[in-house]
Coordinates of C-alpha atoms in Angstrom, one line a residue:
M279 CA 104.4 116.1 131.9
S280 CA 100.9 115.7 130.3
A281 CA 99.6 113.3 127.8
S282 CA 99.4 115.8 124.9
A283 CA 103.0 117.1 125.3
E284 CA 105.4 116.5 122.5
P285 CA 108.9 115.5 124.0
R286 CA 111.4 114.4 121.6
V287 CA 113.5 111.2 122.2
A288 CA 117.1 111.9 121.2
G289 CA 118.9 109.7 118.6
L290 CA 117.9 106.2 117.7
E291 CA 114.3 104.7 118.6
T292 CA 115.1 102.3 121.7
R293 CA 111.6 100.8 121.9
S294 CA 110.0 98.1 119.9
I295 CA 107.3 95.8 121.3
D296 CA 107.2 97.4 124.4
Y297 CA 104.3 99.7 125.9
V298 CA 105.1 103.5 125.1
P299 CA 104.5 105.4 128.2
L300 CA 102.5 108.6 128.2
D301 CA 105.0 111.2 128.8
E302 CA 107.0 110.0 125.5
R303 CA 103.6 110.4 123.2
H304 CA 104.3 112.7 120.9
G305 CA 103.4 113.5 117.1
K306 CA 100.2 115.1 115.2
L307 CA 97.2 113.1 114.1
W308 CA 97.4 114.5 110.7
H309 CA 101.0 112.9 110.1
L310 CA 99.0 109.8 109.7
G311 CA 97.6 110.8 106.4
P312 CA 101.1 111.6 104.6
L313 CA 102.6 108.2 105.8
W314 CA 99.6 106.0 104.9
F315 CA 99.6 107.9 101.5
M316 CA 103.1 107.5 100.6
S317 CA 103.2 103.7 102.1
N318 CA 100.9 103.0 99.2
A319 CA 101.6 106.0 96.7
Q320 CA 105.1 104.1 95.4
I321 CA 105.5 102.0 91.9
A322 CA 105.2 98.4 93.4
T323 CA 101.4 99.4 93.9
L324 CA 101.3 99.8 90.4
A325 CA 101.6 96.0 90.1
V326 CA 98.3 95.7 92.0
G327 CA 96.1 97.4 89.2
L328 CA 97.2 94.9 86.6
I329 CA 94.9 92.2 87.4
S330 CA 91.9 92.8 85.5
I331 CA 93.6 94.0 82.3
T332 CA 95.7 91.0 82.1
G333 CA 93.1 88.9 82.8
G334 CA 90.9 90.1 79.7
G335 CA 88.8 93.0 81.6
N336 CA 88.5 96.3 79.7
L337 CA 89.7 99.5 81.3
L338 CA 86.4 101.0 82.7
W339 CA 85.3 98.0 84.9
S340 CA 89.3 97.6 85.9
L341 CA 89.2 101.0 87.3
L342 CA 85.6 100.6 89.1
A343 CA 87.0 97.4 90.7
I344 CA 90.2 99.3 91.8
V345 CA 88.3 101.9 93.7
T346 CA 85.7 99.7 95.1
G347 CA 88.0 97.4 96.1
T348 CA 90.2 100.1 97.9
L349 CA 87.3 101.7 99.7
V350 CA 86.3 98.4 101.1
G351 CA 90.0 97.0 101.9
T352 CA 91.1 100.0 103.4
F353 CA 87.9 100.3 105.7
F354 CA 89.4 97.5 107.8
M355 CA 93.0 98.6 107.8
A356 CA 92.4 102.1 109.0
F357 CA 90.0 100.6 112.0
H358 CA 93.2 99.0 113.1
S359 CA 95.0 102.7 113.4
A360 CA 92.9 103.5 116.3
Q361 CA 94.6 100.8 118.3
G362 CA 98.0 102.3 118.4
P363 CA 97.5 105.7 120.6
Q364 CA 94.7 103.7 122.8
L365 CA 97.1 101.0 123.6
G366 CA 100.8 102.1 123.1
L367 CA 101.9 98.9 121.4
P368 CA 102.6 97.9 118.3
Q369 CA 100.4 95.9 115.9
M370 CA 101.3 92.4 116.0
I371 CA 101.9 92.1 119.7
Q372 CA 98.2 92.9 120.1
S373 CA 97.1 89.4 118.8
R374 CA 98.2 87.7 122.0
P375 CA 94.7 88.6 123.8
Q376 CA 93.1 87.0 121.1
F377 CA 95.4 84.3 119.9
G378 CA 97.4 83.8 123.3
Y379 CA 101.1 84.3 124.4
V380 CA 102.4 81.6 122.3
G381 CA 99.4 81.1 120.0
A382 CA 99.8 84.5 118.3
L383 CA 103.1 83.0 116.7
L384 CA 100.6 81.4 114.1
V385 CA 100.0 84.9 112.5
W386 CA 103.4 86.4 113.4
L387 CA 104.8 83.7 111.2
F388 CA 102.5 84.7 108.2
A389 CA 103.3 88.7 109.0
Y390 CA 107.0 88.0 108.4
V391 CA 106.6 86.0 105.3
Q392 CA 104.8 89.2 104.1
Y393 CA 107.4 91.7 105.4
A394 CA 110.1 89.7 103.4
G395 CA 108.1 88.5 100.2
F396 CA 107.3 92.3 99.6
N397 CA 110.7 93.6 100.4
V398 CA 111.9 91.0 97.7
F399 CA 110.0 92.6 95.3
N400 CA 110.2 96.4 96.6
T401 CA 114.2 96.0 96.4
I402 CA 114.3 94.6 93.0
L403 CA 111.8 97.0 91.5
A404 CA 113.9 99.6 93.2
G405 CA 117.2 98.2 92.0
Q406 CA 115.6 98.2 88.3
A407 CA 114.4 101.5 88.4
L408 CA 118.1 102.5 89.3
H409 CA 119.8 101.0 87.0
A410 CA 117.6 102.1 84.0
T411 CA 118.7 105.7 84.9
L412 CA 122.1 105.7 86.9
H413 CA 123.0 102.0 85.5
G414 CA 125.6 100.1 87.7
G415 CA 123.5 96.9 87.8
V416 CA 120.5 95.9 89.5
K417 CA 122.3 93.8 92.3
L418 CA 124.3 96.8 93.3
W419 CA 121.0 98.8 93.8
V420 CA 119.3 96.1 95.5
L421 CA 122.3 96.0 98.0
V422 CA 122.3 100.0 98.0
V423 CA 118.6 100.0 98.6
T424 CA 118.7 97.4 101.5
V425 CA 121.6 99.6 103.4
I426 CA 119.7 102.7 103.0
G427 CA 116.3 101.0 104.2
L428 CA 117.9 99.4 107.2
G429 CA 119.3 102.8 108.4
V430 CA 116.2 104.5 108.2
A431 CA 114.3 101.8 110.0
L432 CA 117.0 101.8 112.7
V433 CA 116.5 105.4 113.4
G434 CA 113.1 104.6 113.6
Y435 CA 109.4 105.9 114.2
D436 CA 110.2 109.7 113.8
V437 CA 112.6 109.7 111.2
I438 CA 109.9 107.4 109.4
H439 CA 107.1 109.8 109.6
K440 CA 109.4 112.7 108.3
A441 CA 110.7 111.1 105.5
E442 CA 107.2 110.1 104.3
R443 CA 105.8 113.8 104.7
F444 CA 108.6 115.1 102.7
L445 CA 108.3 112.4 99.8
T446 CA 104.6 113.3 100.1
Y447 CA 105.0 116.7 98.8
T448 CA 107.3 116.0 96.1
F449 CA 105.2 113.2 95.1
L450 CA 102.2 115.5 94.6
V451 CA 104.5 117.5 92.0
V452 CA 106.3 114.6 90.3
F453 CA 103.4 112.2 89.8
G454 CA 100.8 114.8 89.3
I455 CA 102.8 115.8 86.2
F456 CA 103.2 112.3 85.2
T457 CA 99.7 111.5 85.9
V458 CA 98.3 114.4 83.4
G459 CA 100.7 113.3 80.8
V460 CA 99.2 109.5 81.0
L461 CA 95.9 110.9 81.0
V462 CA 96.6 113.3 77.9
N463 CA 99.3 111.7 75.9
L464 CA 98.4 107.8 75.7
H465 CA 96.0 106.3 73.7
Y466 CA 93.7 103.3 75.1
P467 CA 92.2 100.4 72.9
A468 CA 88.8 100.4 71.3
G469 CA 86.1 99.4 73.8
S470 CA 88.6 100.5 77.1
F471 CA 85.2 102.5 78.2
D472 CA 82.5 100.6 77.1
P473 CA 80.4 99.5 79.8
A474 CA 79.3 96.6 77.8
G475 CA 82.6 95.1 78.5
F476 CA 81.8 93.8 81.9
R477 CA 83.3 90.3 82.9
W478 CA 82.7 88.9 86.5
T479 CA 86.0 87.2 86.8
P480 CA 88.4 89.8 85.9
F481 CA 86.2 92.3 88.1
L482 CA 86.2 90.0 90.9
A483 CA 90.0 88.9 90.5
Q484 CA 90.8 92.9 90.4
F485 CA 88.6 93.6 93.3
G486 CA 90.1 90.7 95.8
V487 CA 93.7 91.8 95.0
V488 CA 93.0 95.3 95.7
A489 CA 91.3 94.7 99.0
G490 CA 93.6 92.2 99.9
Y491 CA 96.8 94.6 99.3
Q492 CA 95.1 97.0 101.5
I493 CA 94.4 94.7 104.3
S494 CA 97.7 93.6 104.1
W495 CA 98.8 97.1 105.4
A496 CA 96.6 96.1 108.8
I497 CA 99.7 94.6 110.1
Y498 CA 101.8 97.7 110.2
V499 CA 98.7 100.1 111.2
S500 CA 99.7 100.7 115.1
D501 CA 103.3 100.6 114.6
Y502 CA 102.9 104.2 113.3
S503 CA 100.4 105.2 115.5
R504 CA 101.6 104.1 119.0
Y505 CA 103.2 107.3 120.1
L506 CA 100.3 109.4 119.5
P507 CA 98.6 110.7 122.6
P508 CA 95.8 108.3 123.8
D509 CA 93.3 111.4 123.9
V510 CA 93.1 111.5 120.2
T511 CA 89.7 110.1 119.1
V512 CA 89.2 106.8 117.2
R513 CA 87.0 108.6 114.4
K514 CA 89.8 111.0 113.5
T515 CA 92.5 108.4 113.5
F516 CA 90.5 106.4 111.1
Y517 CA 89.9 109.0 108.7
W518 CA 93.3 110.1 108.8
T519 CA 94.4 106.7 108.0
Y520 CA 91.6 105.9 105.7
A521 CA 92.2 109.0 103.5
G522 CA 95.9 108.6 103.2
S523 CA 95.9 104.9 102.2
A524 CA 93.1 105.1 99.8
L525 CA 94.1 108.2 98.3
G526 CA 97.2 106.7 97.6
G527 CA 96.5 103.4 96.5
I528 CA 93.6 104.3 94.2
W529 CA 96.1 106.9 92.5
L530 CA 99.0 104.3 91.9
M531 CA 96.5 101.2 91.0
V532 CA 94.6 103.2 88.4
L533 CA 97.9 104.5 87.0
G534 CA 99.2 100.8 86.9
S535 CA 95.9 100.2 85.0
L536 CA 96.2 102.7 82.4
L537 CA 99.6 101.9 81.7
A538 CA 98.8 98.2 81.2
A539 CA 96.0 98.9 78.8
W540 CA 98.1 101.6 76.9
A541 CA 101.1 99.3 76.7
G542 CA 99.2 96.0 76.3
R543 CA 101.3 93.0 76.0
D544 CA 104.4 95.0 76.2
F545 CA 103.7 96.3 79.5
D546 CA 106.8 96.2 81.9
T547 CA 106.8 98.2 85.1
I548 CA 110.0 100.4 84.4
R549 CA 109.9 100.8 80.6
S550 CA 106.4 101.6 80.6
I551 CA 107.1 104.3 83.1
D552 CA 110.3 105.5 81.4
A553 CA 108.1 105.8 77.9
A554 CA 105.1 107.4 79.6
G555 CA 107.0 109.8 81.2
D556 CA 109.1 110.7 78.3
T557 CA 105.8 111.8 76.4
V558 CA 105.7 115.0 78.6
F559 CA 109.1 115.8 77.8
T560 CA 112.4 113.8 76.8
G561 CA 113.8 112.6 80.1
F562 CA 111.2 113.1 82.2
G563 CA 110.6 109.4 82.8
A564 CA 113.9 109.2 84.1
V565 CA 112.9 111.8 86.8
V566 CA 109.9 109.7 87.5
L567 CA 111.8 106.3 88.1
L568 CA 114.4 108.3 90.2
F569 CA 111.9 109.4 92.5
A570 CA 109.9 106.3 92.4
A571 CA 113.1 104.6 93.7
L572 CA 113.0 106.8 96.8
G573 CA 109.4 105.6 97.4
L574 CA 110.4 102.3 97.2
V575 CA 113.3 103.0 99.4
S576 CA 110.8 104.3 102.1
V577 CA 108.4 101.2 102.2
T578 CA 111.5 99.0 102.5
A579 CA 112.3 100.9 105.6
L580 CA 108.5 100.0 106.7
N581 CA 108.9 96.4 106.0
M582 CA 112.0 96.1 107.9
Y583 CA 110.8 98.0 110.7
G584 CA 107.8 96.1 110.9
G585 CA 109.5 92.6 110.5
S586 CA 112.0 93.4 113.2
L587 CA 109.1 94.0 115.7
T588 CA 107.3 91.0 114.6
L589 CA 110.4 89.0 114.9
I590 CA 111.3 90.2 118.5
S591 CA 107.5 89.4 119.2
G592 CA 108.1 85.9 118.1
I593 CA 111.3 85.2 120.1
D594 CA 109.6 86.8 123.1
S595 CA 107.1 83.8 123.0
F596 CA 109.6 81.2 123.6
R597 CA 112.1 83.4 126.0
K598 CA 111.3 86.8 127.5
V599 CA 113.1 89.6 125.5
R600 CA 114.3 92.9 127.1
P601 CA 113.1 95.2 124.3
T602 CA 116.6 97.3 124.0
L603 CA 118.0 99.1 121.0
T604 CA 120.7 96.3 120.7
V605 CA 117.8 93.9 120.2
R606 CA 116.2 96.5 117.7
L607 CA 119.6 96.5 115.9
V608 CA 120.1 92.5 115.6
T609 CA 116.6 91.7 114.3
L610 CA 116.5 94.6 111.9
G611 CA 120.1 93.4 110.6
V612 CA 118.3 89.9 110.3
T613 CA 115.6 91.2 108.6
A614 CA 117.5 93.1 106.1
A615 CA 119.8 90.2 105.4
L616 CA 116.8 87.8 104.6
S617 CA 115.0 90.1 102.2
L618 CA 118.1 90.9 100.4
V619 CA 119.1 87.2 100.1
G620 CA 115.8 86.9 98.6
A621 CA 116.2 89.7 96.4
L622 CA 119.7 88.4 95.1
A623 CA 118.1 85.0 94.6
A624 CA 114.6 86.0 92.8
T625 CA 114.1 84.9 89.3
S626 CA 111.8 86.3 87.1
H627 CA 109.5 83.7 88.0
F628 CA 108.9 85.3 91.4
L629 CA 108.1 88.5 89.8
R630 CA 105.8 86.9 87.4
N631 CA 103.8 85.6 90.4
F632 CA 103.7 88.6 92.6
N633 CA 100.1 88.9 92.2
D634 CA 99.6 85.4 93.6
F635 CA 101.7 86.1 96.7
L636 CA 99.2 89.2 97.1
L637 CA 96.2 86.8 96.9
L638 CA 97.8 84.8 99.4
V639 CA 98.4 87.6 101.6
L640 CA 94.6 88.2 101.3
Y641 CA 93.6 84.8 102.3
L642 CA 96.0 84.7 105.3
F643 CA 95.2 87.9 107.0
I644 CA 91.4 88.1 106.4
P645 CA 90.6 85.8 109.3
W646 CA 93.3 87.6 111.4
T647 CA 92.1 91.0 110.6
A648 CA 88.4 89.8 111.5
V649 CA 89.3 88.1 114.9
N650 CA 91.3 91.1 115.6
L651 CA 88.8 93.8 115.0
M652 CA 86.0 92.1 116.4
D653 CA 87.6 91.7 119.8
Y654 CA 88.8 95.1 120.1
Y655 CA 85.5 97.0 119.1
V656 CA 83.1 94.7 119.9
V657 CA 84.1 92.2 122.6
R658 CA 86.3 94.0 124.8
R659 CA 85.8 97.4 123.6
G660 CA 89.5 98.8 123.6
H661 CA 90.0 97.7 127.0
Y662 CA 93.0 95.5 127.7
A663 CA 95.4 94.7 130.4
V664 CA 98.3 95.6 128.6
A665 CA 100.8 94.4 131.1
E666 CA 99.2 91.1 130.7
I667 CA 100.1 91.0 127.4
F668 CA 103.9 90.5 128.1
D669 CA 103.3 87.5 131.0
P670 CA 103.2 84.2 129.5
H671 CA 101.1 83.1 132.7
G672 CA 98.6 86.1 132.3
V673 CA 94.7 86.5 132.0
Y674 CA 95.4 86.0 128.0
G675 CA 96.8 82.4 128.4
R676 CA 99.6 81.1 126.3
W677 CA 96.9 79.4 123.8
G678 CA 93.7 81.8 122.6
L679 CA 91.6 78.8 121.6
Q680 CA 88.8 81.2 120.5
G681 CA 90.8 83.4 118.4
I682 CA 92.6 80.1 116.9
V683 CA 89.7 78.2 116.1
S684 CA 87.9 81.5 114.8
Y685 CA 91.0 81.9 112.4
L686 CA 91.1 78.3 111.2
A687 CA 87.4 77.8 110.6
G688 CA 87.3 81.5 108.4
F689 CA 90.4 80.1 106.3
A690 CA 88.8 76.8 105.7
A691 CA 85.7 78.4 104.8
M692 CA 87.7 80.4 102.3
V693 CA 89.4 77.3 100.7
P694 CA 86.6 76.5 98.6
F695 CA 86.5 80.0 97.0
F696 CA 90.1 80.8 96.3
S697 CA 91.2 81.4 92.6
V698 CA 95.1 81.5 92.7
G699 CA 95.9 81.9 88.9
T700 CA 97.4 78.8 88.1
L701 CA 98.2 77.4 91.2
F702 CA 94.8 76.6 92.6
V703 CA 91.0 77.4 92.1
G704 CA 88.7 76.0 94.5
P705 CA 85.3 74.3 93.4
A706 CA 83.2 77.3 94.3
A707 CA 85.4 79.4 92.6
K708 CA 85.2 77.2 89.7
A709 CA 81.2 77.2 89.6
L710 CA 81.5 80.9 89.7
G711 CA 83.6 81.1 86.5
G712 CA 86.8 81.3 88.1
A713 CA 85.8 84.3 90.4
D714 CA 87.1 84.7 93.8
I715 CA 84.8 85.8 96.5
S716 CA 86.5 84.2 99.4
L717 CA 86.8 87.8 101.0
F718 CA 83.1 87.8 101.9
I719 CA 83.4 84.5 103.2
G720 CA 86.2 84.6 105.5
L721 CA 85.3 87.9 107.4
P722 CA 82.0 87.2 108.4
V723 CA 82.5 83.4 109.5
S724 CA 85.9 84.6 111.7
A725 CA 84.3 87.6 112.9
L726 CA 80.9 86.0 114.3
L727 CA 82.3 82.9 115.3
Y728 CA 85.0 84.5 117.5
W729 CA 82.2 86.8 119.2
W730 CA 79.9 83.4 119.9
L731 CA 82.7 81.6 121.2
T732 CA 83.5 84.8 123.7
R733 CA 80.2 85.4 124.8
S734 CA 81.1 84.4 128.3
L735 CA 84.6 86.5 128.6
D736 CA 84.7 88.4 131.9
V737 CA 85.7 91.6 129.9
A738 CA 84.5 93.7 133.0
A739 CA 87.3 91.8 135.3
E740 CA 89.9 92.6 132.7
Q741 CA 89.2 96.3 132.8
R742 CA 89.6 96.2 136.5
L743 CA 92.7 94.6 136.3
A744 CA 93.9 97.0 133.6
E745 CA 92.8 100.0 135.8
A746 CA 94.7 98.4 138.8
E747 CA 97.9 97.9 136.7
A748 CA 97.7 101.2 135.1
A749 CA 100.3 103.3 137.1
E750 CA 102.8 100.1 137.2
L751 CA 102.6 100.0 133.6
D752 CA 104.2 103.2 132.7
R753 CA 106.8 103.2 135.4
A754 CA 107.8 99.6 134.5
A755 CA 107.9 100.8 130.8
H756 CA 110.8 103.4 132.1
E757 CA 112.7 100.9 133.7
H758 CA 112.7 98.4 130.8
R759 CA 114.8 101.2 128.6
E760 CA 118.3 100.4 127.9
P761 CA 120.6 102.5 129.9

């Protein structure tokens, strides 16, 4: 069977962290566009667009910070997408060549915390939206959203792609009307569009959070492109991912900034959406909220799916795991239960500090994305011995000191430039009036240091090993499936 054929594996997805063999590759490249559009085009993304407005910036410069931050952050995230079809592996398992079989636990732990943190926020927000429209209590709806998200994540890759395509089409109608209403019916404070209202601190704070939010998707990206045939081009994979994610992110973050400028101190995500929607016609706000809840269910499923893959990867670092449907089910259940407990126990304090959480995500994953992309595109140029990634005694070793040192050095270089609300402001950030430019420090430090430390790497030998193992890799992948 050719690599470009589109076989359909019936029933629940059985694969997890294991390699996807060529005869199971399927799907269309353009499917990445709706998936990444809808992943961003949900109302949790609204919260990312509030930083500048709440920090005293005016609307014009807030919108410019959102657009530029999205374009920069999505650039890095989209380059990860091309790794999926070429390697046939989910994203985080690809960290082993840089960090080692055990050393990759460093970034997997942070990734798992991110999945849990986002799902706590997403399920609470969905619960609030459903309570405001259908009543029944926020905690009840949090439970319902978690269960539905678990079901979608269990069925797996294909149903997630299909759900995101369906939601994209309906989003364009519902939120298209809602956006026109926001632009036409709402009134904004005097000076909102005055170019003279520029202030560095809120502008850079907004830029940093937006870029970090987009980069935070990097840990998901190959998960949803790894079933594509390997003959798809890097450029087109990048374009579809970039366009979908950037458009969805900009749209919702801009809406968040507009709503925050309009509502002022009275801004509340659910109440403000409801009130703005009702300016179109009475009851339309409830329609928007109901649809928004569906979007939050879908992104909750994405987080559970990615969290399960990360948990399996982590367990596999200590004890070899056969990647079966049973393992997927157990790890999905654990991931769902943890996020559910977190959501039910969360306080308003957590929700108020969600933006600080976004900044922490940025700090943790900037050095990782720099190391991973430098390794893939410059050092090894996409050539990996995939079978060795699953061998604790393979060529990539248990500890990848080059990756670990580069990660820690990049993170340490960023610390003086951190500016996390009232939690911590580094000395360099204080000297810049509270502006956070850590993104521009961590990326080059980690990337260039990793390149320098890996100059003596025998990439040609790894490539020869990969070619020798290629046929065996597909055969072994079929044997590892659960009967």
